[in-house]
Short mmCIF file of C-alpha atoms and ligand atoms in Angstrom, two decimals:
data_model
loop_
_atom_site.label_atom_id
_atom_site.label_comp_id
_atom_site.label_asym_id
_atom_site.label_seq_id
_atom_site.Cartn_x
_atom_site.Cartn_y
_atom_site.Cartn_z
CA MET A 27 2.44 4.68 -56.47
CA LYS A 28 -0.32 2.77 -58.18
CA ARG A 29 1.52 -0.46 -57.58
CA ALA A 30 1.97 0.38 -53.92
CA LEU A 31 -1.75 0.97 -53.66
CA LYS A 32 -2.46 -2.33 -55.29
CA ILE A 33 -0.18 -4.16 -52.85
CA LEU A 34 -1.90 -2.35 -50.02
CA GLY A 35 -5.23 -3.44 -51.44
CA TYR A 36 -4.15 -7.08 -51.65
CA THR A 37 -2.74 -7.00 -48.15
CA ALA A 38 -6.00 -5.59 -46.83
CA ALA A 39 -7.96 -8.27 -48.68
CA VAL A 40 -5.74 -10.99 -47.22
CA PHE A 41 -6.25 -9.55 -43.73
CA VAL A 42 -10.00 -9.51 -44.14
CA LEU A 43 -9.91 -13.09 -45.39
CA LEU A 44 -7.69 -14.22 -42.50
CA ALA A 45 -9.90 -12.42 -40.00
CA GLY A 46 -12.92 -14.19 -41.52
CA ILE A 47 -11.22 -17.58 -41.30
CA SER A 48 -10.17 -17.03 -37.67
CA ALA A 49 -13.68 -15.89 -36.79
CA ALA A 50 -15.16 -19.03 -38.32
CA TYR A 51 -12.55 -21.15 -36.56
CA VAL A 52 -13.25 -19.56 -33.19
CA SER A 53 -17.02 -19.99 -33.49
CA ILE A 54 -16.70 -23.62 -34.50
CA ARG A 55 -14.06 -24.41 -31.90
CA GLY A 56 -15.99 -22.59 -29.16
CA ILE A 57 -14.56 -22.79 -25.66
CA PRO A 58 -11.46 -25.02 -26.01
CA GLY A 59 -11.04 -28.16 -23.92
CA TYR A 60 -7.81 -29.35 -22.29
CA GLU A 61 -6.12 -32.61 -21.45
CA VAL A 62 -6.64 -33.65 -17.82
CA LYS A 63 -3.20 -33.94 -16.21
CA MET A 64 -3.79 -34.82 -12.57
CA THR A 65 -0.77 -35.79 -10.52
CA PRO A 66 -1.07 -39.05 -8.51
CA GLU A 67 -1.21 -36.96 -5.31
CA ILE A 68 -4.20 -35.02 -6.60
CA ALA A 69 -5.93 -38.09 -8.04
CA THR A 70 -5.86 -39.84 -4.65
CA LEU A 71 -6.46 -36.75 -2.52
CA GLN A 72 -8.72 -37.28 0.48
CA VAL A 73 -9.47 -34.21 2.45
CA PRO A 74 -10.20 -34.80 6.14
CA ARG A 75 -13.77 -33.88 7.06
CA ASP A 76 -12.94 -32.27 10.39
CA SER A 77 -15.20 -29.56 11.67
CA ALA A 78 -12.55 -26.84 11.94
CA LEU A 79 -11.72 -27.30 8.26
CA VAL A 80 -15.43 -27.26 7.30
CA GLU A 81 -15.91 -24.06 9.28
CA GLN A 82 -12.95 -22.37 7.58
CA GLY A 83 -14.29 -23.55 4.20
CA ALA A 84 -17.76 -22.15 4.93
CA LYS A 85 -16.20 -18.80 5.79
CA ILE A 86 -14.15 -18.69 2.59
CA ALA A 87 -17.12 -19.82 0.50
CA SER A 88 -19.31 -17.06 1.93
CA ILE A 89 -16.91 -14.64 0.23
CA LEU A 90 -15.75 -16.66 -2.77
CA CYS A 91 -18.54 -18.98 -3.91
CA ASN A 92 -22.02 -18.31 -2.58
CA GLU A 93 -22.64 -15.09 -4.41
CA CYS A 94 -22.40 -16.83 -7.77
CA HIS A 95 -23.78 -20.25 -6.92
CA LEU A 96 -26.62 -19.50 -4.48
CA GLY A 97 -29.86 -20.01 -6.40
CA GLU A 98 -33.34 -18.68 -5.84
CA GLY A 99 -34.36 -21.44 -3.45
CA GLY A 100 -31.50 -20.53 -1.09
CA LYS A 101 -29.48 -23.57 -2.14
CA LEU A 102 -26.32 -23.82 -4.18
CA THR A 103 -28.14 -24.83 -7.34
CA GLY A 104 -26.54 -22.16 -9.51
CA LYS A 105 -28.18 -19.14 -11.09
CA VAL A 106 -28.30 -16.89 -14.11
CA MET A 107 -25.67 -14.23 -13.50
CA SER A 108 -27.76 -11.29 -14.62
CA GLU A 109 -25.14 -8.71 -13.60
CA VAL A 110 -22.73 -9.91 -16.31
CA PRO A 111 -23.06 -7.61 -19.35
CA LYS A 112 -25.04 -9.20 -22.23
CA LEU A 113 -22.00 -8.65 -24.42
CA PHE A 114 -20.63 -11.94 -23.03
CA GLY A 115 -23.81 -13.97 -23.53
CA THR A 116 -25.98 -15.60 -20.89
CA ILE A 117 -23.69 -16.70 -18.09
CA ILE A 118 -25.10 -19.38 -15.80
CA SER A 119 -23.30 -20.90 -12.85
CA ARG A 120 -23.88 -24.56 -12.01
CA ASN A 121 -25.46 -26.76 -9.40
CA ILE A 122 -22.81 -27.64 -6.79
CA THR A 123 -25.13 -29.48 -4.36
CA HIS A 124 -24.54 -33.14 -3.48
CA ASP A 125 -26.91 -34.37 -6.19
CA PRO A 126 -24.96 -37.06 -8.06
CA GLU A 127 -26.28 -36.12 -11.50
CA VAL A 128 -26.86 -32.39 -11.76
CA GLY A 129 -24.62 -31.51 -8.81
CA ILE A 130 -21.14 -32.60 -7.80
CA GLY A 131 -22.09 -35.58 -5.61
CA ASN A 132 -20.03 -37.93 -7.78
CA TRP A 133 -16.86 -35.83 -7.96
CA THR A 134 -13.87 -37.02 -5.94
CA ASP A 135 -11.90 -34.63 -3.71
CA GLY A 136 -9.09 -34.77 -6.26
CA GLU A 137 -11.40 -33.84 -9.13
CA LEU A 138 -12.66 -30.87 -7.14
CA TYR A 139 -9.12 -29.80 -6.27
CA TYR A 140 -8.03 -30.03 -9.90
CA PHE A 141 -11.10 -28.14 -11.14
CA LEU A 142 -10.80 -25.36 -8.55
CA ARG A 143 -7.13 -24.83 -9.48
CA THR A 144 -7.47 -25.06 -13.27
CA GLY A 145 -11.14 -24.93 -14.28
CA ILE A 146 -10.73 -28.24 -16.14
CA ARG A 147 -13.38 -30.93 -15.59
CA GLN A 148 -12.74 -34.65 -15.91
CA ASP A 149 -14.22 -34.72 -19.42
CA GLY A 150 -11.62 -32.14 -20.46
CA SER A 151 -14.12 -29.29 -20.81
CA TRP A 152 -12.98 -25.97 -19.44
CA ALA A 153 -14.93 -23.36 -17.47
CA PRO A 154 -14.37 -19.88 -18.98
CA PRO A 155 -13.19 -16.92 -16.87
CA PHE A 156 -16.57 -16.33 -15.18
CA MET A 157 -15.76 -19.27 -12.93
CA PRO A 158 -12.62 -18.08 -11.09
CA LYS A 159 -9.56 -20.34 -10.91
CA PHE A 160 -8.00 -20.52 -7.48
CA SER A 161 -4.38 -20.85 -8.51
CA ARG A 162 -2.81 -18.88 -5.65
CA VAL A 163 -4.96 -20.16 -2.78
CA ALA A 164 -3.03 -22.15 -0.15
CA ASP A 165 -3.59 -25.92 -0.21
CA GLU A 166 -4.96 -25.83 3.31
CA ASP A 167 -7.61 -23.27 2.30
CA LEU A 168 -8.50 -25.23 -0.83
CA TYR A 169 -8.91 -28.35 1.33
CA ALA A 170 -11.16 -26.28 3.59
CA ILE A 171 -13.36 -25.35 0.61
CA ILE A 172 -13.53 -29.02 -0.44
CA ALA A 173 -14.32 -30.16 3.13
CA TRP A 174 -17.15 -27.60 3.16
CA LEU A 175 -18.43 -28.74 -0.26
CA ARG A 176 -18.74 -32.23 1.27
CA SER A 177 -20.34 -31.04 4.51
CA ASP A 178 -23.90 -31.21 5.76
CA ASP A 179 -24.45 -27.47 5.15
CA PRO A 180 -28.19 -27.56 4.26
CA ARG A 181 -27.57 -25.33 1.23
CA LEU A 182 -25.52 -28.17 -0.26
CA ALA A 183 -28.08 -30.95 0.29
CA PRO A 184 -28.93 -32.75 -2.98
CA ASP A 185 -31.18 -30.66 -5.17
CA ARG A 186 -32.16 -31.48 -8.73
CA ARG A 187 -32.83 -27.94 -9.87
CA GLU A 188 -30.84 -27.26 -12.97
CA TYR A 189 -30.39 -24.49 -15.50
CA PRO A 190 -29.47 -24.96 -19.13
CA PRO A 191 -25.72 -24.53 -19.73
CA ALA A 192 -24.37 -21.02 -20.16
CA GLU A 193 -24.40 -19.51 -23.65
CA TYR A 194 -21.10 -17.85 -24.32
CA ASN A 195 -20.98 -15.22 -27.04
CA PHE A 196 -18.37 -14.83 -29.73
CA LEU A 197 -16.34 -12.40 -27.60
CA VAL A 198 -15.93 -14.95 -24.79
CA LYS A 199 -14.95 -17.59 -27.35
CA VAL A 200 -12.31 -15.28 -28.81
CA LEU A 201 -10.96 -14.46 -25.33
CA ALA A 202 -10.96 -18.15 -24.33
CA ASN A 203 -8.97 -18.94 -27.48
CA THR A 204 -6.50 -16.09 -27.25
CA MET A 205 -6.14 -14.53 -23.81
CA PHE A 206 -7.41 -16.81 -21.08
CA PHE A 207 -5.95 -20.23 -20.40
CA PRO A 208 -6.09 -22.68 -17.49
CA PRO A 209 -3.52 -21.71 -14.87
CA ALA A 210 -0.70 -24.22 -14.33
CA LEU A 211 -0.84 -26.32 -11.16
CA PRO A 212 1.42 -24.88 -8.46
CA GLU A 213 4.88 -26.45 -8.57
CA LYS A 214 5.05 -26.87 -4.82
CA PRO A 215 2.43 -26.75 -2.08
CA ILE A 216 1.24 -23.23 -1.26
CA LEU A 217 1.37 -22.58 2.48
CA VAL A 218 -0.77 -20.21 4.52
CA PRO A 219 1.65 -17.58 5.87
CA ASP A 220 2.50 -17.49 9.51
CA THR A 221 -0.19 -15.33 11.10
CA THR A 222 2.43 -13.42 13.09
CA ASP A 223 3.87 -12.02 9.85
CA LYS A 224 1.22 -9.36 9.33
CA ILE A 225 2.32 -8.12 5.91
CA ALA A 226 2.75 -11.62 4.47
CA LEU A 227 -0.69 -12.56 5.79
CA GLY A 228 -2.26 -9.41 4.32
CA LYS A 229 -0.61 -10.06 0.96
CA TYR A 230 -1.87 -13.63 0.92
CA LEU A 231 -5.42 -12.57 1.79
CA ALA A 232 -5.50 -9.70 -0.74
CA ASP A 233 -3.54 -11.22 -3.64
CA GLY A 234 -3.91 -14.95 -3.04
CA LEU A 235 -7.16 -15.89 -1.37
CA TYR A 236 -9.69 -13.08 -1.75
CA GLU A 237 -8.40 -11.56 -5.00
CA CYS A 238 -8.84 -7.92 -4.02
CA PHE A 239 -6.22 -7.01 -6.66
CA ALA A 240 -8.23 -8.51 -9.51
CA CYS A 241 -11.02 -5.95 -9.07
CA HIS A 242 -8.81 -3.13 -7.81
CA SER A 243 -6.35 -3.07 -10.72
CA GLY A 244 -6.66 -0.73 -13.71
CA ASP A 245 -7.83 -3.06 -16.48
CA MET A 246 -9.66 -6.38 -16.33
CA LEU A 247 -7.79 -7.67 -19.38
CA LYS A 248 -4.38 -6.73 -17.99
CA VAL A 249 -4.68 -8.51 -14.67
CA ASP A 250 -1.73 -10.88 -14.20
CA PRO A 251 -3.05 -13.99 -12.44
CA ASN A 252 0.46 -15.43 -12.00
CA ILE A 253 2.17 -12.36 -10.59
CA PRO A 254 -0.57 -10.11 -9.18
CA ALA A 255 1.88 -7.20 -8.61
CA ASP A 256 2.53 -7.09 -12.37
CA SER A 257 -1.13 -6.33 -13.06
CA TYR A 258 -1.69 -3.02 -14.83
CA GLY A 259 -2.59 -0.32 -12.32
CA TYR A 260 -2.13 -2.71 -9.37
CA TYR A 261 -4.51 -1.47 -6.63
CA GLY A 262 -4.95 1.85 -8.46
CA GLY A 263 -8.54 0.89 -9.40
CA GLY A 264 -10.73 2.19 -12.20
CA ILE A 265 -12.19 -1.03 -13.65
CA GLU A 266 -15.76 -0.42 -14.77
CA MET A 267 -18.27 -2.74 -13.13
CA GLN A 268 -22.01 -2.75 -12.73
CA ASN A 269 -24.16 -2.67 -9.65
CA GLN A 270 -27.39 -4.66 -9.45
CA GLU A 271 -29.28 -1.79 -11.08
CA GLY A 272 -26.95 -1.99 -14.08
CA GLU A 273 -25.29 1.35 -13.25
CA ILE A 274 -21.54 1.80 -13.67
CA VAL A 275 -19.44 1.51 -10.51
CA ARG A 276 -15.66 1.77 -10.84
CA SER A 277 -13.33 -0.03 -8.47
CA ALA A 278 -11.60 2.33 -6.06
CA ASN A 279 -7.94 3.32 -5.84
CA ILE A 280 -6.91 1.61 -2.58
CA THR A 281 -3.23 2.51 -2.70
CA MET A 282 -2.07 4.96 -0.04
CA ASP A 283 -2.17 8.07 -2.24
CA MET A 284 -3.32 10.93 0.00
CA GLU A 285 -5.58 12.54 -2.58
CA THR A 286 -6.83 9.83 -4.90
CA GLY A 287 -6.37 6.72 -2.75
CA ILE A 288 -6.96 5.81 0.89
CA GLY A 289 -3.72 7.28 2.30
CA ALA A 290 -5.68 9.47 4.71
CA TRP A 291 -7.89 6.66 6.03
CA THR A 292 -7.54 5.28 9.54
CA GLU A 293 -7.32 1.54 10.03
CA ARG A 294 -10.75 1.62 11.69
CA GLN A 295 -12.30 3.24 8.60
CA PHE A 296 -10.69 0.59 6.43
CA ILE A 297 -11.97 -2.25 8.61
CA ASP A 298 -15.50 -0.79 8.65
CA ALA A 299 -15.42 -0.39 4.85
CA VAL A 300 -14.23 -3.92 4.13
CA LYS A 301 -16.26 -5.74 6.78
CA TYR A 302 -19.47 -3.73 6.75
CA GLY A 303 -19.40 -1.75 3.49
CA LYS A 304 -19.31 1.55 5.37
CA ASN A 305 -18.20 4.46 3.19
CA PRO A 306 -16.38 7.06 5.33
CA ARG A 307 -17.81 9.78 3.05
CA GLY A 308 -21.27 8.64 4.21
CA GLY A 309 -23.60 5.87 3.11
CA THR A 310 -22.53 2.44 1.96
CA LEU A 311 -20.15 1.16 -0.68
CA GLN A 312 -21.76 -0.01 -3.89
CA TYR A 313 -22.10 -3.53 -5.22
CA PRO A 314 -19.92 -5.39 -6.21
CA MET A 315 -17.94 -4.20 -3.16
CA THR A 316 -20.02 -6.36 -0.85
CA PRO A 317 -19.50 -6.43 2.94
CA ARG A 318 -17.28 -9.24 4.23
CA PRO A 319 -18.39 -9.53 7.88
CA VAL A 320 -16.82 -12.98 8.32
CA LEU A 321 -13.30 -11.53 8.10
CA THR A 322 -11.70 -10.86 11.48
CA ASP A 323 -10.32 -7.44 12.41
CA THR A 324 -6.88 -9.06 12.51
CA GLU A 325 -7.23 -10.20 8.91
CA VAL A 326 -8.46 -6.86 7.59
CA SER A 327 -5.81 -5.03 9.58
CA ALA A 328 -3.21 -7.31 7.94
CA ILE A 329 -4.57 -6.36 4.49
CA PHE A 330 -4.29 -2.69 5.45
CA ALA A 331 -0.68 -3.19 6.58
CA PHE A 332 0.09 -4.95 3.29
CA LEU A 333 -1.53 -2.18 1.20
CA LYS A 334 0.84 0.27 2.90
CA THR A 335 3.70 -1.59 1.18
CA VAL A 336 2.14 -1.38 -2.31
CA PRO A 337 3.52 1.34 -4.63
CA VAL A 338 1.33 4.42 -4.37
CA GLN A 339 -0.60 5.44 -7.47
CA HIS A 340 -1.90 8.89 -8.10
CA HIS A 341 -4.97 7.91 -10.05
CA GLN A 342 -8.28 9.66 -9.77
CA VAL A 343 -11.14 7.23 -10.25
CA GLU A 344 -14.51 8.68 -11.11
CA ARG A 345 -16.73 7.56 -8.26
CA TYR A 346 -20.22 6.19 -8.43
CA GLN A 347 -22.70 9.01 -7.90
CA PRO A 348 -25.99 7.96 -6.37
CA LYS A 349 -28.89 9.30 -8.38
CA ILE A 350 -30.78 12.04 -6.59
CA THR A 351 -34.40 11.05 -6.78
CA SER A 352 -36.73 13.99 -6.56
CA ARG A 353 -40.22 13.52 -5.27
C1 HEC B 10 -18.04 -15.06 -10.44
C2 HEC B 10 -18.92 -16.20 -10.31
C3 HEC B 10 -18.43 -17.49 -9.71
C4 HEC B 10 -17.78 -17.66 -8.51
C5 HEC B 10 -17.30 -16.57 -7.57
C6 HEC B 10 -17.63 -19.09 -8.34
N1 HEC B 10 -18.17 -19.75 -9.40
FE1 HEC B 10 -18.18 -21.78 -9.68
N2 HEC B 10 -18.97 -21.50 -11.54
C7 HEC B 10 -19.35 -20.30 -12.08
C8 HEC B 10 -19.81 -20.50 -13.44
C9 HEC B 10 -20.32 -19.43 -14.39
C10 HEC B 10 -19.70 -21.90 -13.70
C11 HEC B 10 -20.06 -22.63 -14.99
C12 HEC B 10 -18.87 -22.60 -15.90
C13 HEC B 10 -19.17 -23.19 -17.26
O1 HEC B 10 -20.14 -22.83 -17.90
O2 HEC B 10 -18.37 -24.02 -17.69
C14 HEC B 10 -19.16 -22.49 -12.47
C15 HEC B 10 -18.87 -23.84 -12.32
C16 HEC B 10 -18.46 -24.44 -11.13
C17 HEC B 10 -18.26 -25.87 -10.93
C18 HEC B 10 -18.43 -26.94 -11.99
C19 HEC B 10 -19.71 -27.66 -11.80
C20 HEC B 10 -20.03 -28.60 -12.92
O3 HEC B 10 -20.98 -29.37 -12.77
O4 HEC B 10 -19.36 -28.58 -13.96
C21 HEC B 10 -17.87 -26.04 -9.63
C22 HEC B 10 -17.52 -27.34 -8.94
C23 HEC B 10 -17.81 -24.74 -9.01
N3 HEC B 10 -18.17 -23.78 -9.96
C24 HEC B 10 -17.48 -24.50 -7.69
C25 HEC B 10 -17.21 -23.23 -7.17
C26 HEC B 10 -16.65 -23.01 -5.85
C27 HEC B 10 -16.34 -24.08 -4.83
C28 HEC B 10 -16.48 -21.65 -5.73
C29 HEC B 10 -15.85 -20.91 -4.60
C30 HEC B 10 -14.56 -21.36 -4.12
C31 HEC B 10 -16.98 -21.03 -6.97
N4 HEC B 10 -17.41 -22.03 -7.81
C32 HEC B 10 -17.01 -19.68 -7.23
C33 HEC B 10 -19.30 -19.08 -11.46
C34 HEC B 10 -18.67 -18.80 -10.26
C1 HEC B 11 -15.81 -7.87 -7.33
C2 HEC B 11 -14.84 -6.77 -7.32
C3 HEC B 11 -14.22 -6.37 -6.02
C4 HEC B 11 -13.51 -7.15 -5.14
C5 HEC B 11 -13.22 -8.65 -5.23
C6 HEC B 11 -13.05 -6.28 -4.12
N1 HEC B 11 -13.47 -4.99 -4.34
FE1 HEC B 11 -13.15 -3.39 -3.13
N2 HEC B 11 -14.29 -2.22 -4.33
C7 HEC B 11 -14.86 -2.63 -5.52
C8 HEC B 11 -15.62 -1.52 -6.09
C9 HEC B 11 -16.39 -1.54 -7.40
C10 HEC B 11 -15.48 -0.44 -5.20
C11 HEC B 11 -16.10 0.95 -5.31
C12 HEC B 11 -17.41 0.99 -4.59
C13 HEC B 11 -18.07 2.34 -4.58
O1 HEC B 11 -17.65 3.22 -5.33
O2 HEC B 11 -19.01 2.52 -3.79
C14 HEC B 11 -14.64 -0.92 -4.10
C15 HEC B 11 -14.30 -0.17 -2.99
C16 HEC B 11 -13.43 -0.58 -2.00
C17 HEC B 11 -13.00 0.24 -0.89
C18 HEC B 11 -13.46 1.65 -0.62
C19 HEC B 11 -12.47 2.65 -1.18
C20 HEC B 11 -13.01 4.04 -1.27
O3 HEC B 11 -12.24 4.93 -1.64
O4 HEC B 11 -14.20 4.25 -1.00
C21 HEC B 11 -12.12 -0.49 -0.14
C22 HEC B 11 -11.39 -0.08 1.11
C23 HEC B 11 -12.01 -1.79 -0.78
N3 HEC B 11 -12.83 -1.81 -1.90
C24 HEC B 11 -11.21 -2.82 -0.34
C25 HEC B 11 -11.24 -4.12 -0.86
C26 HEC B 11 -10.53 -5.25 -0.28
C27 HEC B 11 -9.60 -5.18 0.92
C28 HEC B 11 -10.85 -6.34 -1.03
C29 HEC B 11 -10.44 -7.77 -0.82
C30 HEC B 11 -10.79 -8.37 0.46
C31 HEC B 11 -11.76 -5.88 -2.08
N4 HEC B 11 -11.96 -4.53 -1.95
C32 HEC B 11 -12.29 -6.70 -3.05
C33 HEC B 11 -14.77 -3.88 -6.09
C34 HEC B 11 -14.19 -5.00 -5.49
#
């Protein structure tokens, strides 16, 4: 018995020591870098600057980029992302204006493509999870984003405003060393589905382009970026987020469960919720469920049709309760 206790004691000591060594390793190593492995096609990529592509890119960016990169002066100079819990450190997005030094004026189309897919910059440094990686977005839509980044949108005009780099805390460093890695480049080109195939289009918009699943799954750390449908609690919601006042807002169950999901909603209610943030129970949906007015009714209706094919989850999510302010 005594001996067993001793062994247990030694084992515990070894664990503590190992944990200490790994902690030291992680803090010294910080956010890991990666080898840049561009294919020749990516390295020489030149995206056409046609206006239809720029327009499509501007639309996508209004949903996918501006919120994080639009600075105080109304330009895409980056900002301190104050809504990210302090637990992760001070997260600061970057200047993506045309300025050649502090912005991305000197990046080639290929470098942008490679970075948007993987998060890896040309110097091998890697952007941690706060900068999303667009690994399932169709090539055409990624080209649209790049065409827009190159466009004469006044918010992208060269601007020298710059923040200090983000300060990532120990937790982010641990996650970036153990759980989050750059996604692999797609093996073959990703095509935008035929718009006549409503369900395929809805699936692409919800799982591929606009990442509805990432917020609407059950656990941020169990989201599967490669196979969205394998994410824990896929579309069953419940992830804890914060609104701009720092209050907890949980993502909603948007499977078709009649009681706990949106099974009883009409398509019109769904469209009004997604496009204009209208909550059918009254009032508006909370941040970070921001309105997406640039989506067309056809697109949102396709997402609705796709959600009808997702396995139903009976999962009651505790809803955000607006504070009743008494006067
Ligand atoms: C959730 C917030 C968020 C969203 C959404 C987002 N970004 Fe970022 N972005 C960041 C952060 C944070 C960084 C800095 C990462 C770092 O510290 O390495 C960054 C870095 C970048 C960089 C690297 C700039 C440099 O000088 O290294 C580019 C380019 C970029 N983002 C473009 C985009 C584009 C284009 C979109 C939309 C398709 C987008 N981002 C969407 C947060 C975001
Ligand atoms: C940044 C995270 C995030 C993203 C991305 C996101 N949502 Fe949400 N969504 C939420 C949160 C949080 C709520 C709950 C808001 C509330 O309680 O007021 C919500 C609520 C909803 C609701 C209302 C459900 C209800 O029961 O009230 C619908 C519908 C919805 N989202 C659809 C979508 C669709 C479709 C997409 C993709 C185009 C999407 N969401 C993308 C976070 C997100």
